Short mmCIF file of C-alpha atoms in Angstrom, two decimals:
data_model
loop_
_atom_site.label_atom_id
_atom_site.label_comp_id
_atom_site.label_asym_id
_atom_site.label_seq_id
_atom_site.Cartn_x
_atom_site.Cartn_y
_atom_site.Cartn_z
CA MET A 1 63.66 -77.63 15.50
CA PRO A 2 64.05 -75.92 12.11
CA ALA A 3 65.43 -77.87 9.17
CA VAL A 4 69.23 -78.00 9.05
CA GLN A 5 70.88 -75.63 6.58
CA ALA A 6 74.64 -75.48 5.99
CA ARG A 7 75.81 -72.20 7.52
CA ALA A 8 79.58 -72.78 7.77
CA ASP A 9 82.23 -75.02 6.24
CA LEU A 10 83.79 -77.90 8.14
CA LEU A 11 87.11 -76.10 8.62
CA THR A 12 85.30 -73.27 10.41
CA VAL A 13 83.50 -75.76 12.62
CA LEU A 14 86.77 -77.54 13.38
CA LEU A 15 88.57 -74.33 14.32
CA GLN A 16 85.76 -72.69 16.31
CA TRP A 17 84.67 -75.75 18.29
CA GLY A 18 88.33 -76.67 18.82
CA ARG A 19 88.94 -73.19 20.23
CA ILE A 20 86.10 -73.65 22.72
CA GLY A 21 87.50 -77.06 23.61
CA CYS A 22 90.85 -75.44 24.42
CA VAL A 23 89.58 -72.49 26.48
CA GLY A 24 86.44 -74.02 28.04
CA PHE A 25 87.59 -74.05 31.65
CA GLY A 26 84.87 -73.95 34.29
CA GLY A 27 82.45 -76.68 33.25
CA PRO A 28 78.97 -76.39 31.68
CA PRO A 29 78.28 -72.72 32.51
CA ALA A 30 81.46 -71.70 30.69
CA HIS A 31 80.72 -74.00 27.74
CA ILE A 32 77.19 -72.64 27.34
CA ALA A 33 78.41 -69.03 27.49
CA LEU A 34 81.11 -69.67 24.87
CA LEU A 35 78.71 -71.50 22.54
CA ARG A 36 76.10 -68.77 22.87
CA LYS A 37 78.65 -66.04 22.11
CA LEU A 38 79.85 -67.91 19.02
CA CYS A 39 76.59 -69.22 17.59
CA VAL A 40 74.09 -66.52 18.63
CA ASP A 41 75.94 -63.26 19.31
CA ASP A 42 78.93 -63.30 16.96
CA ARG A 43 78.04 -65.48 13.95
CA ARG A 44 74.22 -65.47 14.26
CA TRP A 45 74.03 -69.09 13.15
CA LEU A 46 71.21 -69.65 15.69
CA ASP A 47 68.71 -67.25 17.19
CA ALA A 48 68.38 -66.86 20.96
CA ARG A 49 65.11 -68.82 21.20
CA GLU A 50 66.53 -71.74 19.26
CA PHE A 51 69.61 -71.81 21.47
CA GLU A 52 67.54 -71.78 24.67
CA ASP A 53 65.36 -74.59 23.32
CA ALA A 54 68.49 -76.58 22.55
CA ILE A 55 69.71 -76.16 26.13
CA ALA A 56 66.36 -77.37 27.47
CA ALA A 57 66.29 -80.37 25.12
CA CYS A 58 69.85 -81.42 25.98
CA ASN A 59 69.01 -81.22 29.68
CA LEU A 60 66.32 -83.85 29.07
CA LEU A 61 68.95 -86.34 27.89
CA PRO A 62 71.19 -88.50 30.08
CA GLY A 63 74.90 -87.80 29.90
CA PRO A 64 76.96 -84.58 29.64
CA ALA A 65 74.50 -81.84 28.63
CA SER A 66 77.08 -79.22 27.61
CA THR A 67 78.81 -81.73 25.32
CA GLN A 68 75.48 -82.58 23.73
CA LEU A 69 74.79 -78.87 23.29
CA ALA A 70 78.14 -78.41 21.53
CA ILE A 71 77.37 -81.33 19.21
CA PHE A 72 73.85 -80.03 18.57
CA CYS A 73 75.05 -76.52 17.68
CA ALA A 74 77.58 -78.01 15.25
CA TRP A 75 74.74 -80.10 13.77
CA ARG A 76 72.63 -76.98 13.27
CA VAL A 77 75.56 -75.23 11.58
CA ARG A 78 76.83 -78.01 9.28
CA GLY A 79 74.60 -81.07 9.56
CA ARG A 80 75.78 -84.52 10.60
CA ALA A 81 79.34 -84.02 9.38
CA GLY A 82 79.50 -80.82 11.40
CA ALA A 83 78.19 -82.62 14.49
CA VAL A 84 80.95 -85.24 14.27
CA VAL A 85 83.74 -82.73 13.52
CA GLY A 86 82.54 -80.12 16.01
CA GLY A 87 81.90 -82.62 18.78
CA ALA A 88 85.32 -84.23 18.34
CA ALA A 89 87.03 -80.82 18.24
CA PHE A 90 85.26 -79.83 21.45
CA ILE A 91 86.19 -83.05 23.29
CA LEU A 92 89.74 -83.84 22.12
CA PRO A 93 91.76 -80.93 23.60
CA GLY A 94 90.63 -81.69 27.15
CA LEU A 95 90.98 -85.44 26.58
CA ILE A 96 94.59 -85.07 25.45
CA ALA A 97 95.36 -82.78 28.39
CA ILE A 98 93.79 -85.04 30.99
CA LEU A 99 95.51 -88.20 29.69
CA ALA A 100 98.87 -86.40 29.80
CA LEU A 101 98.17 -85.31 33.38
CA ALA A 102 96.99 -88.81 34.27
CA ALA A 103 100.35 -90.18 33.16
CA LEU A 104 102.04 -87.64 35.44
CA PHE A 105 99.83 -88.07 38.50
CA LEU A 106 99.32 -91.85 38.32
CA GLY A 107 102.89 -92.77 37.42
CA ASP A 108 105.80 -92.10 39.77
CA PRO A 109 105.38 -88.35 40.28
CA PRO A 110 107.78 -86.11 42.22
CA THR A 111 106.83 -85.04 45.72
CA TRP A 112 105.49 -81.63 44.73
CA VAL A 113 103.12 -83.19 42.19
CA ARG A 114 101.82 -85.64 44.80
CA ALA A 115 101.39 -82.74 47.24
CA ALA A 116 99.49 -80.69 44.66
CA GLY A 117 97.24 -83.66 43.93
CA ALA A 118 96.60 -84.26 47.64
CA GLY A 119 95.68 -80.61 48.13
CA ALA A 120 93.41 -80.38 45.09
CA GLY A 121 91.85 -83.74 45.91
CA ALA A 122 91.00 -82.51 49.41
CA ALA A 123 88.90 -79.70 47.89
CA VAL A 124 86.88 -81.87 45.51
CA ALA A 125 84.08 -82.53 48.04
CA ALA A 126 83.61 -78.76 48.45
CA VAL A 127 83.29 -78.31 44.69
CA ALA A 128 80.67 -81.08 44.65
CA LEU A 129 78.69 -79.29 47.35
CA GLN A 130 78.87 -76.05 45.39
CA ALA A 131 77.70 -77.77 42.21
CA GLY A 132 74.72 -79.35 43.97
CA THR A 133 73.60 -76.35 46.00
CA SER A 134 73.74 -74.10 42.92
CA LEU A 135 71.09 -76.30 41.25
CA ILE A 136 68.63 -76.43 44.14
CA PRO A 137 66.93 -72.99 43.83
CA ALA A 138 65.91 -73.38 40.17
CA GLY A 139 64.77 -76.96 40.70
CA TRP A 140 62.74 -76.00 43.77
CA GLN A 141 61.04 -73.21 41.84
CA ARG A 142 60.12 -75.55 38.98
CA ALA A 143 58.80 -78.30 41.24
CA PRO A 144 55.18 -77.05 41.62
CA GLN A 145 54.74 -76.81 37.85
CA GLN A 146 54.77 -80.56 37.23
CA SER A 147 55.47 -82.37 40.46
CA SER A 148 54.92 -81.53 44.11
CA ARG A 149 57.46 -80.12 46.48
CA PRO A 150 57.22 -83.01 48.99
CA ARG A 151 57.98 -85.52 46.22
CA TRP A 152 60.74 -83.28 44.85
CA LEU A 153 62.35 -83.13 48.31
CA ALA A 154 61.98 -86.91 48.72
CA TYR A 155 63.78 -87.55 45.43
CA LEU A 156 66.52 -85.09 46.45
CA LEU A 157 67.07 -86.87 49.77
CA LEU A 158 66.99 -90.31 48.13
CA GLY A 159 69.60 -89.22 45.59
CA ALA A 160 71.85 -87.83 48.34
CA ALA A 161 71.53 -90.98 50.43
CA GLY A 162 72.09 -93.18 47.40
CA ALA A 163 75.25 -91.38 46.34
CA ALA A 164 76.62 -91.71 49.86
CA THR A 165 75.82 -95.42 50.24
CA LEU A 166 74.87 -97.29 47.06
CA GLY A 167 77.95 -96.88 44.90
CA PRO A 168 77.43 -98.49 41.46
CA TRP A 169 73.72 -99.08 42.12
CA LEU A 170 73.01 -95.35 42.21
CA VAL A 171 72.01 -95.33 38.55
CA LEU A 172 69.15 -97.73 39.33
CA LEU A 173 67.91 -95.40 42.06
CA LEU A 174 67.90 -92.44 39.65
CA ILE A 175 65.89 -94.43 37.12
CA ALA A 176 63.52 -95.64 39.86
CA CYS A 177 62.85 -92.03 40.91
CA GLY A 178 62.01 -91.20 37.31
CA PHE A 179 59.49 -94.01 37.02
CA ALA A 180 58.03 -93.19 40.43
CA GLU A 181 57.32 -89.63 39.34
CA LEU A 182 55.97 -90.86 36.00
CA ALA A 183 53.53 -93.10 37.86
CA ALA A 184 52.56 -90.28 40.25
CA GLN A 185 51.78 -87.86 37.43
CA ARG A 186 49.85 -90.48 35.47
CA LEU A 187 47.45 -91.24 38.33
CA PRO A 188 45.15 -88.27 37.70
CA ALA A 189 45.13 -89.08 33.98
CA ALA A 190 44.74 -92.85 34.29
CA ARG A 191 41.49 -92.80 32.34
CA ASP A 192 43.05 -91.54 29.14
CA GLY A 193 43.81 -95.12 28.03
CA SER A 194 47.37 -94.39 26.94
CA ALA A 195 49.86 -97.23 27.28
CA PRO A 196 52.69 -96.85 29.77
CA PRO A 197 56.14 -96.24 28.32
CA ARG A 198 58.26 -99.30 27.82
CA GLN A 199 61.42 -99.63 29.84
CA GLY A 200 64.54 -100.10 27.74
CA SER A 201 67.03 -102.89 28.22
CA ALA A 202 69.68 -100.84 29.98
CA LEU A 203 71.67 -103.86 31.11
CA ALA A 204 72.31 -105.38 27.69
CA LEU A 205 76.07 -105.38 28.14
CA ALA A 206 76.21 -108.50 30.25
CA GLY A 207 78.02 -110.70 27.72
CA LEU A 208 80.96 -108.49 26.74
CA GLY A 209 83.54 -110.71 28.35
CA GLY A 210 85.74 -110.87 31.41
CA GLY A 211 88.90 -109.12 32.54
CA VAL A 212 89.20 -105.35 32.52
CA LEU A 213 87.40 -104.67 29.23
CA ALA A 214 83.83 -105.48 30.23
CA PRO A 215 83.78 -103.67 33.60
CA LEU A 216 85.57 -100.65 32.13
CA VAL A 217 83.09 -100.43 29.27
CA TRP A 218 80.15 -100.79 31.67
CA THR A 219 81.51 -98.02 33.89
CA ALA A 220 81.84 -95.74 30.86
CA VAL A 221 78.33 -96.63 29.66
CA LYS A 222 76.87 -95.62 33.02
CA VAL A 223 78.73 -92.32 32.82
CA GLY A 224 77.72 -91.50 29.25
CA ALA A 225 74.29 -93.02 28.78
CA LEU A 226 72.64 -93.60 32.14
CA SER A 227 73.68 -90.65 34.33
CA TYR A 228 70.88 -88.09 34.49
CA GLY A 229 72.22 -84.74 35.63
CA GLY A 230 75.75 -85.09 34.23
CA GLY A 231 78.63 -83.39 35.99
CA PHE A 232 79.24 -84.55 39.54
CA VAL A 233 76.47 -87.14 39.50
CA ILE A 234 78.93 -89.42 37.68
CA ILE A 235 81.44 -89.26 40.54
CA PRO A 236 79.86 -91.85 42.88
CA LEU A 237 79.22 -94.11 39.89
CA MET A 238 82.90 -94.08 38.94
CA GLN A 239 84.28 -94.12 42.48
CA ALA A 240 82.47 -97.31 43.43
CA ASP A 241 83.74 -99.12 40.34
CA ALA A 242 87.26 -97.71 40.11
CA VAL A 243 88.18 -97.78 43.81
CA ASP A 244 85.93 -100.17 45.71
CA ARG A 245 84.95 -102.87 43.23
CA HIS A 246 87.78 -103.23 40.70
CA HIS A 247 90.66 -101.53 42.56
CA TRP A 248 91.99 -99.80 39.47
CA MET A 249 93.10 -96.84 41.60
CA THR A 250 93.33 -95.78 45.22
CA ALA A 251 90.91 -93.34 46.82
CA ALA A 252 93.58 -90.63 46.75
CA GLU A 253 94.24 -91.23 43.05
CA PHE A 254 90.51 -91.01 42.34
CA LEU A 255 90.35 -87.63 44.07
CA ASN A 256 93.20 -86.52 41.80
CA ALA A 257 91.22 -87.76 38.79
CA VAL A 258 88.17 -85.72 39.75
CA ALA A 259 90.32 -82.65 40.32
CA LEU A 260 91.95 -83.09 36.91
CA GLY A 261 88.51 -83.29 35.32
CA GLN A 262 87.72 -79.90 36.86
CA ILE A 263 90.91 -78.01 36.02
CA THR A 264 91.25 -79.18 32.41
CA PRO A 265 89.13 -77.63 29.64
CA GLY A 266 86.06 -79.39 28.32
CA PRO A 267 83.47 -81.57 30.07
CA VAL A 268 83.89 -83.08 33.54
CA VAL A 269 83.13 -86.46 31.96
CA HIS A 270 86.80 -86.48 30.90
CA THR A 271 87.40 -87.86 34.40
CA VAL A 272 86.39 -91.26 33.06
CA ALA A 273 89.49 -91.21 30.85
CA VAL A 274 91.69 -91.08 33.97
CA VAL A 275 89.81 -94.08 35.34
CA GLY A 276 90.39 -95.89 32.04
CA TYR A 277 94.07 -94.95 32.11
CA ALA A 278 94.41 -96.38 35.62
CA ALA A 279 92.72 -99.60 34.50
CA ALA A 280 94.50 -100.21 31.19
CA GLY A 281 96.88 -97.39 30.27
CA VAL A 282 96.40 -95.03 27.35
CA ALA A 283 94.30 -97.57 25.46
CA GLY A 284 91.98 -97.88 28.45
CA GLY A 285 91.68 -94.10 28.73
CA LEU A 286 90.80 -93.73 25.05
CA LEU A 287 88.33 -96.63 25.21
CA ALA A 288 86.57 -95.23 28.29
CA ALA A 289 86.29 -91.79 26.70
CA ALA A 290 85.02 -93.20 23.40
CA VAL A 291 82.33 -95.26 25.14
CA ALA A 292 81.30 -92.43 27.46
CA PHE A 293 80.94 -89.83 24.69
CA SER A 294 79.42 -92.06 21.99
CA PRO A 295 75.86 -91.81 23.38
CA SER A 296 76.01 -88.01 23.14
CA PHE A 297 76.83 -88.21 19.44
CA ALA A 298 74.14 -90.87 18.93
CA PHE A 299 71.45 -88.82 20.68
CA ILE A 300 72.13 -85.80 18.43
CA LEU A 301 72.76 -87.61 15.14
CA LEU A 302 69.68 -89.80 15.51
CA GLY A 303 67.28 -87.51 17.33
CA ALA A 304 68.16 -83.82 17.06
CA ASP A 305 65.40 -83.17 14.53
CA ARG A 306 62.90 -84.61 17.04
CA PHE A 307 63.90 -82.43 19.99
CA ASP A 308 60.61 -80.52 19.86
CA GLN A 309 58.67 -83.78 20.22
CA LEU A 310 60.93 -84.86 23.07
CA ARG A 311 60.33 -81.66 25.03
CA ALA A 312 56.57 -81.87 24.43
CA ASN A 313 56.25 -85.51 25.54
CA ARG A 314 54.63 -85.47 28.98
CA HIS A 315 55.95 -88.95 29.82
CA VAL A 316 59.52 -87.86 29.20
CA ARG A 317 59.02 -84.68 31.19
CA ALA A 318 57.45 -86.58 34.08
CA PHE A 319 60.36 -89.05 34.13
CA LEU A 320 62.83 -86.16 34.28
CA ASP A 321 60.79 -84.50 37.04
CA GLY A 322 61.79 -87.49 39.16
CA THR A 323 65.38 -87.98 38.03
CA ALA A 324 66.36 -84.28 38.10
CA PRO A 325 66.03 -83.74 41.89
CA ALA A 326 67.50 -87.20 42.54
CA ALA A 327 70.50 -86.21 40.41
CA ILE A 328 70.93 -82.98 42.37
CA GLY A 329 70.80 -84.99 45.59
CA ALA A 330 73.38 -87.41 44.16
CA ILE A 331 75.74 -84.51 43.46
CA LEU A 332 75.39 -83.39 47.09
CA GLY A 333 75.72 -86.93 48.39
CA SER A 334 78.87 -87.53 46.36
CA ALA A 335 80.66 -85.19 48.79
CA VAL A 336 80.42 -87.87 51.50
CA PRO A 337 82.57 -90.61 49.89
CA LEU A 338 84.89 -87.94 48.49
CA ALA A 339 85.49 -86.54 51.99
CA LEU A 340 85.82 -90.02 53.50
CA ALA A 341 88.63 -90.74 51.03
CA LEU A 342 90.84 -88.16 52.77
CA THR A 343 93.44 -89.60 55.15
CA GLU A 344 95.49 -86.72 56.56
CA LEU A 345 94.33 -84.11 59.09
CA TRP A 346 95.70 -81.22 57.03
CA GLN A 347 93.54 -82.32 54.08
CA PHE A 348 90.41 -81.79 56.19
CA ALA A 349 91.66 -78.28 56.97
CA VAL A 350 92.08 -77.66 53.23
CA LEU A 351 88.57 -79.03 52.67
CA ALA A 352 87.19 -76.62 55.28
CA GLY A 353 88.87 -73.67 53.56
CA ALA A 354 87.68 -74.83 50.14
CA THR A 355 84.13 -75.17 51.45
CA LEU A 356 84.30 -71.59 52.68
CA LEU A 357 85.52 -70.40 49.27
CA ALA A 358 82.84 -72.42 47.47
CA LEU A 359 79.75 -71.72 49.57
CA ALA A 360 80.45 -68.39 51.27
CA PHE A 361 82.49 -66.57 48.62
CA ARG A 362 81.10 -68.45 45.57
CA ARG A 363 84.47 -68.84 43.87
CA GLY A 364 84.75 -71.02 40.78
CA PRO A 365 86.04 -74.62 40.84
CA VAL A 366 89.25 -73.86 38.93
CA LEU A 367 90.29 -71.21 41.48
CA ILE A 368 89.28 -73.40 44.43
CA LEU A 369 91.19 -76.45 43.22
CA SER A 370 94.24 -74.44 42.16
CA THR A 371 94.37 -72.73 45.56
CA ALA A 372 94.02 -76.07 47.32
CA ALA A 373 96.82 -77.52 45.18
CA VAL A 374 99.16 -74.66 46.14
CA ALA A 375 98.19 -75.11 49.79
CA GLY A 376 99.01 -78.81 49.54
CA VAL A 377 102.49 -78.10 48.13
CA LEU A 378 103.24 -75.51 50.81
CA LEU A 379 102.02 -77.73 53.65
CA VAL A 380 104.00 -80.76 52.48
CA LEU A 381 107.14 -78.65 52.02
CA ALA A 382 106.58 -77.44 55.60
CA GLY A 383 106.59 -81.04 56.86
CA ALA A 384 102.98 -82.24 56.54
CA PRO A 385 102.73 -85.95 55.60
CA LEU A 386 101.60 -87.08 52.17
CA PRO A 387 98.55 -89.38 52.00
CA HIS A 388 99.37 -93.06 51.72
#
C-alpha cells in the first residue's frame, strides 16, 4: 500500500464516516458502496485500484470485513488518528441504536413490539440462506485457481454441518479447514524447505475469571477475532453461548437480536452488543462491542502498511482458501438452529414467505425483516399466539 498522506482533517473524517454509520443500512454491500462513493468517486482520496486492493486485503482478515475497510479508508485519509476517529464514527451510531432497541425488546415490551420481534425473528433464517447462497457463485469460480473444487465443496459441507451441530466449537472447525487446505497446497511444494506457519495461541483467555465477564469476553473475542467470513458466520457462535450454554437470553430473544443487527445501520457484528446487554445490561453491551471491534482496529493500526505482503503470502492465501468455503457453509448452516428456535406455526409460514422473498425475488434483508415484522403484528392482532 502507498505511504499514508494526510488528505483530510479529523473533523471531516468524523462527519463523513459518522454519516455512513448513520445511513449504512443493508450490511457490507451497502457499506462498501458508500465508502467507494465517498473515498474514490466524490473526494478522490483513493484510486479505484487501491480501494479494490483494500477490499481484498480486509477479506483476508478474520472479523467484520466492512468495518475493517471503513477503518482502513480512514487510515489512508488521516493516518492512525483518522483510523480511530473514523472507525468509531462508523460503529457508534448503529451501536447506540441497537442498545436502545435491545432495552425495548428485552425489557417488558408491549404486545405489538413482541409481535414485531416474533415476525422479524421468524425471517432471520431466510436472510441467512440468502447471505450464504449469494457468496457461493464467486467462491466456486475462484476455487480452481488455488484449491480444487472437491475440497472446496467438502469445506462448504463441513461448515454447514458444523454450524448446525457444533455450536461454540464451530470456530475450531473453521480454523481446521484452513490448516487442512494449507497442508494440501503445500504437498506439491514440500521440497522447498520452508518452515510451516506457527499456530497462534488463540485460547489465551482462559484465566480471565469466573461469572459473566469471562464467558462474555470470550464470546466477543470469537466474534471479532476468530470468525472468518464475518456477517452471519458469527450467528451460530453467539447462539450457542448466549442461549444454550450461558442462558443469557431465550431462543426467541436471540432471533430478535439477529433481526436488530440487520435492520440497524452499521455492521451485523452489532448483534453481539444485544447479547452483552442480555448478559449484563448496558455495561455488558458496551463491553461486548468493545471487545468484538478491538481486533479490527488492531489489524489496521498495526498491519495496514503490510497489506500487500499479506495478500502475496501464499500460506495466508492457502489458509483462507480453506476457511472461506467453510465460512460460507457456516452461514448456510446457521439457518438450521435459527429455524429450530421458532415455536409457533404461523412463524414457519412467515419464514416460508421470507424465503420466497429472499431467494426467488432477491429482496434485501431490511425489506424482508420489516415485512415479516409487520406480518407478525397483524397476525398477533388477528389472534395468533405469541411465542413463549
